[in-house]
mmCIF file of C-alpha atoms and ligand atoms in Angstrom:
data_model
loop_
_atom_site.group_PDB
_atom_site.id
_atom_site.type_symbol
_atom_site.label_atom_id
_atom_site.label_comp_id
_atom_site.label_asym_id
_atom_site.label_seq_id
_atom_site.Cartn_x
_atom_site.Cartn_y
_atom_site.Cartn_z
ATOM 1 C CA UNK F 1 65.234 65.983 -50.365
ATOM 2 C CA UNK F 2 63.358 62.897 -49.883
ATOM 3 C CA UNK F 3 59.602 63.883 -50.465
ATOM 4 C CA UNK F 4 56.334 61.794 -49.007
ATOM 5 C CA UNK F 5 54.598 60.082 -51.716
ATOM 6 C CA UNK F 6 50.844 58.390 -51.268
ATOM 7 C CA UNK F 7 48.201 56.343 -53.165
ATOM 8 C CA UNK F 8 45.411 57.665 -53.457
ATOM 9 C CA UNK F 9 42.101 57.095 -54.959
ATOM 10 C CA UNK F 10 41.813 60.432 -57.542
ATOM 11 C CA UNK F 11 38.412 60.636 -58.847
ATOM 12 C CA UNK F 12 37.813 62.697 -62.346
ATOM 13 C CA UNK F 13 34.450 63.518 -64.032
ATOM 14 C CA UNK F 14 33.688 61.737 -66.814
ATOM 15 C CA UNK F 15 31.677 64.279 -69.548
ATOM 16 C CA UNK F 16 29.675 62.412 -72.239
ATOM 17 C CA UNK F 17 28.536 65.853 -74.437
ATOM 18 C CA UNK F 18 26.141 63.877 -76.781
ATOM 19 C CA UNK F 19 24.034 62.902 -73.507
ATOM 20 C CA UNK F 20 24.282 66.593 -72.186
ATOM 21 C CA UNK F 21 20.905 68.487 -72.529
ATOM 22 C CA UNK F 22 21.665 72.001 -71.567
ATOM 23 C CA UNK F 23 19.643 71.701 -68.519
ATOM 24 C CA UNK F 24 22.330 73.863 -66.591
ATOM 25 C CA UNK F 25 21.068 71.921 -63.049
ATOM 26 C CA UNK F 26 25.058 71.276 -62.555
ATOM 27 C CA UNK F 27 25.630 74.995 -62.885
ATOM 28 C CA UNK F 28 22.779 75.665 -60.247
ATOM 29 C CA UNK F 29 23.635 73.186 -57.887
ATOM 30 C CA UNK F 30 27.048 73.758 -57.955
ATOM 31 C CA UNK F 31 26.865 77.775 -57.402
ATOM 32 C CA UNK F 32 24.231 77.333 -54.533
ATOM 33 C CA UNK F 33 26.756 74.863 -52.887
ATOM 34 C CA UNK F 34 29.531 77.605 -52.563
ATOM 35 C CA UNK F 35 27.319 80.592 -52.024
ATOM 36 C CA UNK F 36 28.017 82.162 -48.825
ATOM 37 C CA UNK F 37 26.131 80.782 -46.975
ATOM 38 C CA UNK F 38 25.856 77.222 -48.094
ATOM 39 C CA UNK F 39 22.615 77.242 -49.954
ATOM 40 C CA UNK F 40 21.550 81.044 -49.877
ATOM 41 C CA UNK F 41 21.784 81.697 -53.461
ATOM 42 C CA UNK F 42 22.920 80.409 -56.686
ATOM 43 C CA UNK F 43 24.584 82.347 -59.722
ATOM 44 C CA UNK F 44 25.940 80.293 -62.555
ATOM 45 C CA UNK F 45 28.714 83.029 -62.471
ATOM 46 C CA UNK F 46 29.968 80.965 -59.472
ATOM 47 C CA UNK F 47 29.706 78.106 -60.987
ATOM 48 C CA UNK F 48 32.823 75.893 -61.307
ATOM 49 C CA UNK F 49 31.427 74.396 -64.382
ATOM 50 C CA UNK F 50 29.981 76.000 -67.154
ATOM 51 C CA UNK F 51 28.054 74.351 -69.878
ATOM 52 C CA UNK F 52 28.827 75.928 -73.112
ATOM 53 C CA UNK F 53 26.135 75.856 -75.687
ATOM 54 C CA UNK F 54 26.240 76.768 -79.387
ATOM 55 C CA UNK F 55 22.425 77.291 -81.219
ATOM 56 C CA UNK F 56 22.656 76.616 -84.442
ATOM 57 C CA UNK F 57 23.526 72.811 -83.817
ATOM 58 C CA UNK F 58 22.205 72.439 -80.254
ATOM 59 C CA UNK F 59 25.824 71.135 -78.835
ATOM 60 C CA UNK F 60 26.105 71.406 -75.275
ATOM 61 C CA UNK F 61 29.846 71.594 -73.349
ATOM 62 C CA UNK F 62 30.053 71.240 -69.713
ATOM 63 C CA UNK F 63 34.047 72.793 -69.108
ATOM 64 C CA UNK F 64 35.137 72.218 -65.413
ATOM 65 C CA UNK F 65 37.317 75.070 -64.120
ATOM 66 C CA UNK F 66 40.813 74.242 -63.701
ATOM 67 C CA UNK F 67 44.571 75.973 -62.434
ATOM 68 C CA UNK F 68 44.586 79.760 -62.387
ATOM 69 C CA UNK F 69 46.472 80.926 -65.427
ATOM 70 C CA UNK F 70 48.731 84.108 -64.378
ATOM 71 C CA UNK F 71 48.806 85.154 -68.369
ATOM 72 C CA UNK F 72 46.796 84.883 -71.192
ATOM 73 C CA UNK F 73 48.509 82.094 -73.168
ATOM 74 C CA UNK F 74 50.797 82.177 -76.340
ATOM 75 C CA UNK F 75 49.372 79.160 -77.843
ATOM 76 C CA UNK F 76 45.665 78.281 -78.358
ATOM 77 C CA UNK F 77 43.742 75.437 -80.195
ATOM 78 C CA UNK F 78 40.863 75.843 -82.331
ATOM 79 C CA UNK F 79 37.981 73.424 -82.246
ATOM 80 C CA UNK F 80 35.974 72.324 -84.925
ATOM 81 C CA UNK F 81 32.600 70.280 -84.191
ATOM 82 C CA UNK F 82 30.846 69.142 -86.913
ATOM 83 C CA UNK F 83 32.025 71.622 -89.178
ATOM 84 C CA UNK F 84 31.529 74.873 -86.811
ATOM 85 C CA UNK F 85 34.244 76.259 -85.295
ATOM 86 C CA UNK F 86 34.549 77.407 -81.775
ATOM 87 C CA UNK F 87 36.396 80.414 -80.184
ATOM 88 C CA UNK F 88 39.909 79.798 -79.442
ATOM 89 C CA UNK F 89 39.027 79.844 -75.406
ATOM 90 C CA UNK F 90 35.377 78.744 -75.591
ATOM 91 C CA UNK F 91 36.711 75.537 -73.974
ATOM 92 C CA UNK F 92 39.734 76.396 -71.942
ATOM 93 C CA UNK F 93 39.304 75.285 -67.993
ATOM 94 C CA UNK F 94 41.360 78.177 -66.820
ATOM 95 C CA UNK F 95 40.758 81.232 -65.013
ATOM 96 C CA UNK F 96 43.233 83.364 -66.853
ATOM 97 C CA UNK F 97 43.544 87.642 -67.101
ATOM 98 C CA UNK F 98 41.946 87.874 -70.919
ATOM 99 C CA UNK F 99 38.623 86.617 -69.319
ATOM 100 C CA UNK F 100 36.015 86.707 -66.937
ATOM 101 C CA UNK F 101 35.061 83.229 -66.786
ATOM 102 C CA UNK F 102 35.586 80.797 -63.746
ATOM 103 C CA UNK F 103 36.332 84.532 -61.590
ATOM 104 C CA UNK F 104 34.489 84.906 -58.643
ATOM 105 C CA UNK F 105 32.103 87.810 -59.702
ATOM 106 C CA UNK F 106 32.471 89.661 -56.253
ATOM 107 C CA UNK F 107 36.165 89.497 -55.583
ATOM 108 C CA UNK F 108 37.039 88.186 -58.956
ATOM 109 C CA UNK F 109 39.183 85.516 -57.378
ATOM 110 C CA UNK F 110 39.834 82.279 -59.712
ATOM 111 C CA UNK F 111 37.451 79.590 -59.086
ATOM 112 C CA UNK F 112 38.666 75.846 -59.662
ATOM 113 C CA UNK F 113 36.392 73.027 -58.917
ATOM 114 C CA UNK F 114 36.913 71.139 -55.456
ATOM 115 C CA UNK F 115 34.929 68.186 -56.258
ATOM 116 C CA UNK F 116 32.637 69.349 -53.843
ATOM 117 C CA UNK F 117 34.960 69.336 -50.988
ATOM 118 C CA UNK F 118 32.986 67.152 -47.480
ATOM 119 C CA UNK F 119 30.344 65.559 -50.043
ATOM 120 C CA UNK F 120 30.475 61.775 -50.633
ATOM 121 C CA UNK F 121 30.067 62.380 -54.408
ATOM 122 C CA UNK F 122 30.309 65.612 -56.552
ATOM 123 C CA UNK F 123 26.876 67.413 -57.066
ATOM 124 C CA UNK F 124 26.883 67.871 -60.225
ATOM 125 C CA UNK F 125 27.227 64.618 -60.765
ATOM 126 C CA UNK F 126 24.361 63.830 -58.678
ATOM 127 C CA UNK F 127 22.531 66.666 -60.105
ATOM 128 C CA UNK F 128 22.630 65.456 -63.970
ATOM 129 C CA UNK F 129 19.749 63.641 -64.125
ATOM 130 C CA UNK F 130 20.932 62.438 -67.954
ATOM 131 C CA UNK F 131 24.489 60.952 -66.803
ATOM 132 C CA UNK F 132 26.072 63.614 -69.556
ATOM 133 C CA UNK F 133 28.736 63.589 -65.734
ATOM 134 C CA UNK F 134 29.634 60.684 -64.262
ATOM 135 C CA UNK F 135 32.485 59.605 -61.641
ATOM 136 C CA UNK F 136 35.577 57.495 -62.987
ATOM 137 C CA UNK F 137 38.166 56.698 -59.812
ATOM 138 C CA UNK F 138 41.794 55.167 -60.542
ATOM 139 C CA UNK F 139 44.645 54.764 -57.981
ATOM 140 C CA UNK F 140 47.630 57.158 -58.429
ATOM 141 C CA UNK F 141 50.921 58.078 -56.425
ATOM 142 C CA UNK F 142 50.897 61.634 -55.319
ATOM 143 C CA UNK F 143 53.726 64.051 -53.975
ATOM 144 C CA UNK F 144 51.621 65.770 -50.997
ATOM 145 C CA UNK F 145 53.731 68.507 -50.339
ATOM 146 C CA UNK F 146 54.338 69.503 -53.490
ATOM 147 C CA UNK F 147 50.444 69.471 -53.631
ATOM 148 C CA UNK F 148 50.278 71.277 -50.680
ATOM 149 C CA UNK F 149 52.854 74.101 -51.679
ATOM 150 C CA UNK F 150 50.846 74.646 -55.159
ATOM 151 C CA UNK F 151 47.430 75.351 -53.598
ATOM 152 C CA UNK F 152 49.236 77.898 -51.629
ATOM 153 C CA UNK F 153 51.201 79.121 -54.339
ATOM 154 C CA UNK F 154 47.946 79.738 -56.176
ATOM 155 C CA UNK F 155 46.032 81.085 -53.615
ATOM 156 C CA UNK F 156 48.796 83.718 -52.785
ATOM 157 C CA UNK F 157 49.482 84.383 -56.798
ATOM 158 C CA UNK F 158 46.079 85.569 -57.223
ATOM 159 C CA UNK F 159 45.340 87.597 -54.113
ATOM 160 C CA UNK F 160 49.247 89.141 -54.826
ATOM 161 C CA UNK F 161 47.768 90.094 -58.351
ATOM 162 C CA UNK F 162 44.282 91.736 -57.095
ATOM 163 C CA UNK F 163 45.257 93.313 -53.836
ATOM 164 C CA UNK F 164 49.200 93.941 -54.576
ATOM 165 C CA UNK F 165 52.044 92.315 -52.669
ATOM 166 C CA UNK F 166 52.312 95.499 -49.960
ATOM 167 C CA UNK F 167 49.241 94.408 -48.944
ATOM 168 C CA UNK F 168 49.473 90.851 -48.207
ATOM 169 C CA UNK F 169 52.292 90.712 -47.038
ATOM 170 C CA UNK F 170 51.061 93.043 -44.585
ATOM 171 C CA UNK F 171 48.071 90.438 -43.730
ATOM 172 C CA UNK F 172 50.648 87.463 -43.872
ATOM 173 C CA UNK F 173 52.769 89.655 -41.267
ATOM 174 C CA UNK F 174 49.727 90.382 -39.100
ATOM 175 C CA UNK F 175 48.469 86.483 -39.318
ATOM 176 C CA UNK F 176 52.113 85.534 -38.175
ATOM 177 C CA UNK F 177 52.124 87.885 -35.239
ATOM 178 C CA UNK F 178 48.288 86.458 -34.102
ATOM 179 C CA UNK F 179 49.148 83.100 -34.569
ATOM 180 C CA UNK F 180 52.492 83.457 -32.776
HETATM 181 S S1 SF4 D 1 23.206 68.765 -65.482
HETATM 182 FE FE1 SF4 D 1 23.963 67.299 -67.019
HETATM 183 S S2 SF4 D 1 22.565 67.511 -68.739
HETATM 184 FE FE2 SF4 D 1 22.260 69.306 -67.454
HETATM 185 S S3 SF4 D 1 23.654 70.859 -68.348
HETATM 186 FE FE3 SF4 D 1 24.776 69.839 -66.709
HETATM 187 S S4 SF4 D 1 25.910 68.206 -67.733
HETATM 188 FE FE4 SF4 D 1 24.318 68.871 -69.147
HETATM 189 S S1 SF4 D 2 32.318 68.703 -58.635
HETATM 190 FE FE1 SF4 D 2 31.357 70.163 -57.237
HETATM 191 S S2 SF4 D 2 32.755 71.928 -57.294
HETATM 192 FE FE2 SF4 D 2 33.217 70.700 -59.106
HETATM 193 S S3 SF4 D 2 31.926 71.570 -60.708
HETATM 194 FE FE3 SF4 D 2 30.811 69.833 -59.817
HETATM 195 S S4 SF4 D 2 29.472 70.804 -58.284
HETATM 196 FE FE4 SF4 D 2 31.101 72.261 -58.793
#
C-alpha cells in the first residue's frame, strides 16, 4: 500500500530548566485553556504540563504530557541532578495505569498536549514570562494516515479501558446508525 506522505513544519517546545522559576503560569494558562468552557476555570490537574519541583535544591521541571501508555512499563531510568536522585517516573511524559498524572481528573481520560490546538503559538509558551519554553520549528516528512489511525487508536484504547468494550462498541454502533 502506497501511503501519502507530507512536509510539514513540526514545532517542539524547547525547555531551558535553569531559566524555569516555578512560577506554574504555564500550568494555569494551559488548564484554563481546556476547561470546559474555554476559560471558566483552571486546575493544574488539567494541565498538560506539569512543572516538577524538588525543595531542597530549588530545581524546577516543566514535563509535557505525551502518548497514553496502556501498561506501566518494564524498564525505567533513574535521574540524578546534582547529586539528588529523582523518582523513577518523576519525569516520564506519559499517562500510564501506575499513576494519576496527565489523567483528566473528572473522567480520568489521558491528557497529551495539543500545542494548543487553533492558537498561533502555544500558551505556555507565551505565558513564561522567563523563556524557561520556547518554540523550535524544523521541516519533517510525515505519514498522515498512519497519524490519523494512531489518534484514533488512542482515543478508542483508553475509553475501551475505562468504559469496557460492550459499551463502546455500543456507542460506535449507535454513531454509525445516526450518521448513516
Ligand atoms: S511559566 Fe515558565 S518559568 Fe513559570 S513554571 Fe512554567 S516553565 Fe517555569
Ligand atoms: S502547548 Fe498548549 S496544550 Fe501543550 S502544554 Fe502548552 S499550553 Fe498546554
Amino acid at each position: 500500500m502506497t501511503t501519502k506522505k507530507q512536509t510539514r513544519t513540526i514545532k517542539t517546545i524547547k525547555i531551558d530548566v535553569d531559566k524555569c522559576n516555578g512560577c506554574r503560569a504555564c500550568e494555569v494558562i494551559c488548564s484554563s485553556f481546556h476547561a470546559m468552557p474555554k476559560y471558566s476555570s483552571n486546575n493544574p490537574a488539567r494541565s498538560r504540563i506539569r512543572v516538577i519541583h524538588e525543595p531542597l535544591r530549588d530545581v524546577y521541571v516543566p514535563v509535557y504530557a505525551g502518548d497514553y501508555a496502556v501498561a506501566e512499563c518494564a524498564g525505567r531510568d533513574k535521574y540524578i541532578i546534582d547529586g539528588k536522585e529523582y523518582d523513577e517516573c518523576a519525569f516520564c511524559r506519559a499517562a500510564c495505569p501506575s499513576r494519576e498524572e496527565f489523567k483528566e481528573p473528572d473522567s480520568g481520560l489521558p491528557l497529551k498536549c495539543d500545542m494548543c490546538e487553533g492558537e498561533d503559538e502555544p500558551l505556555c509558551v507565551k505565558w513564561c514570562l522567563v523563556d524557561a519554553l520556547t518554540i523550535e520549528e524544523r521541516e519533517e516528512e510525515v505519514d498522515e494516515a498512519e497519524e490519523e489511525q494512531e489518534a484514533v487508536e488512542v482515543g478508542l484504547e483508553s475509553l475501551v479501558n475505562r468504559f469496557g468494550i460492550d459499551k463502546v462498541a455500543d456507542l460506535v454502533a449507535h454513531l454509525a446508525r445516526n450518521k448513516g
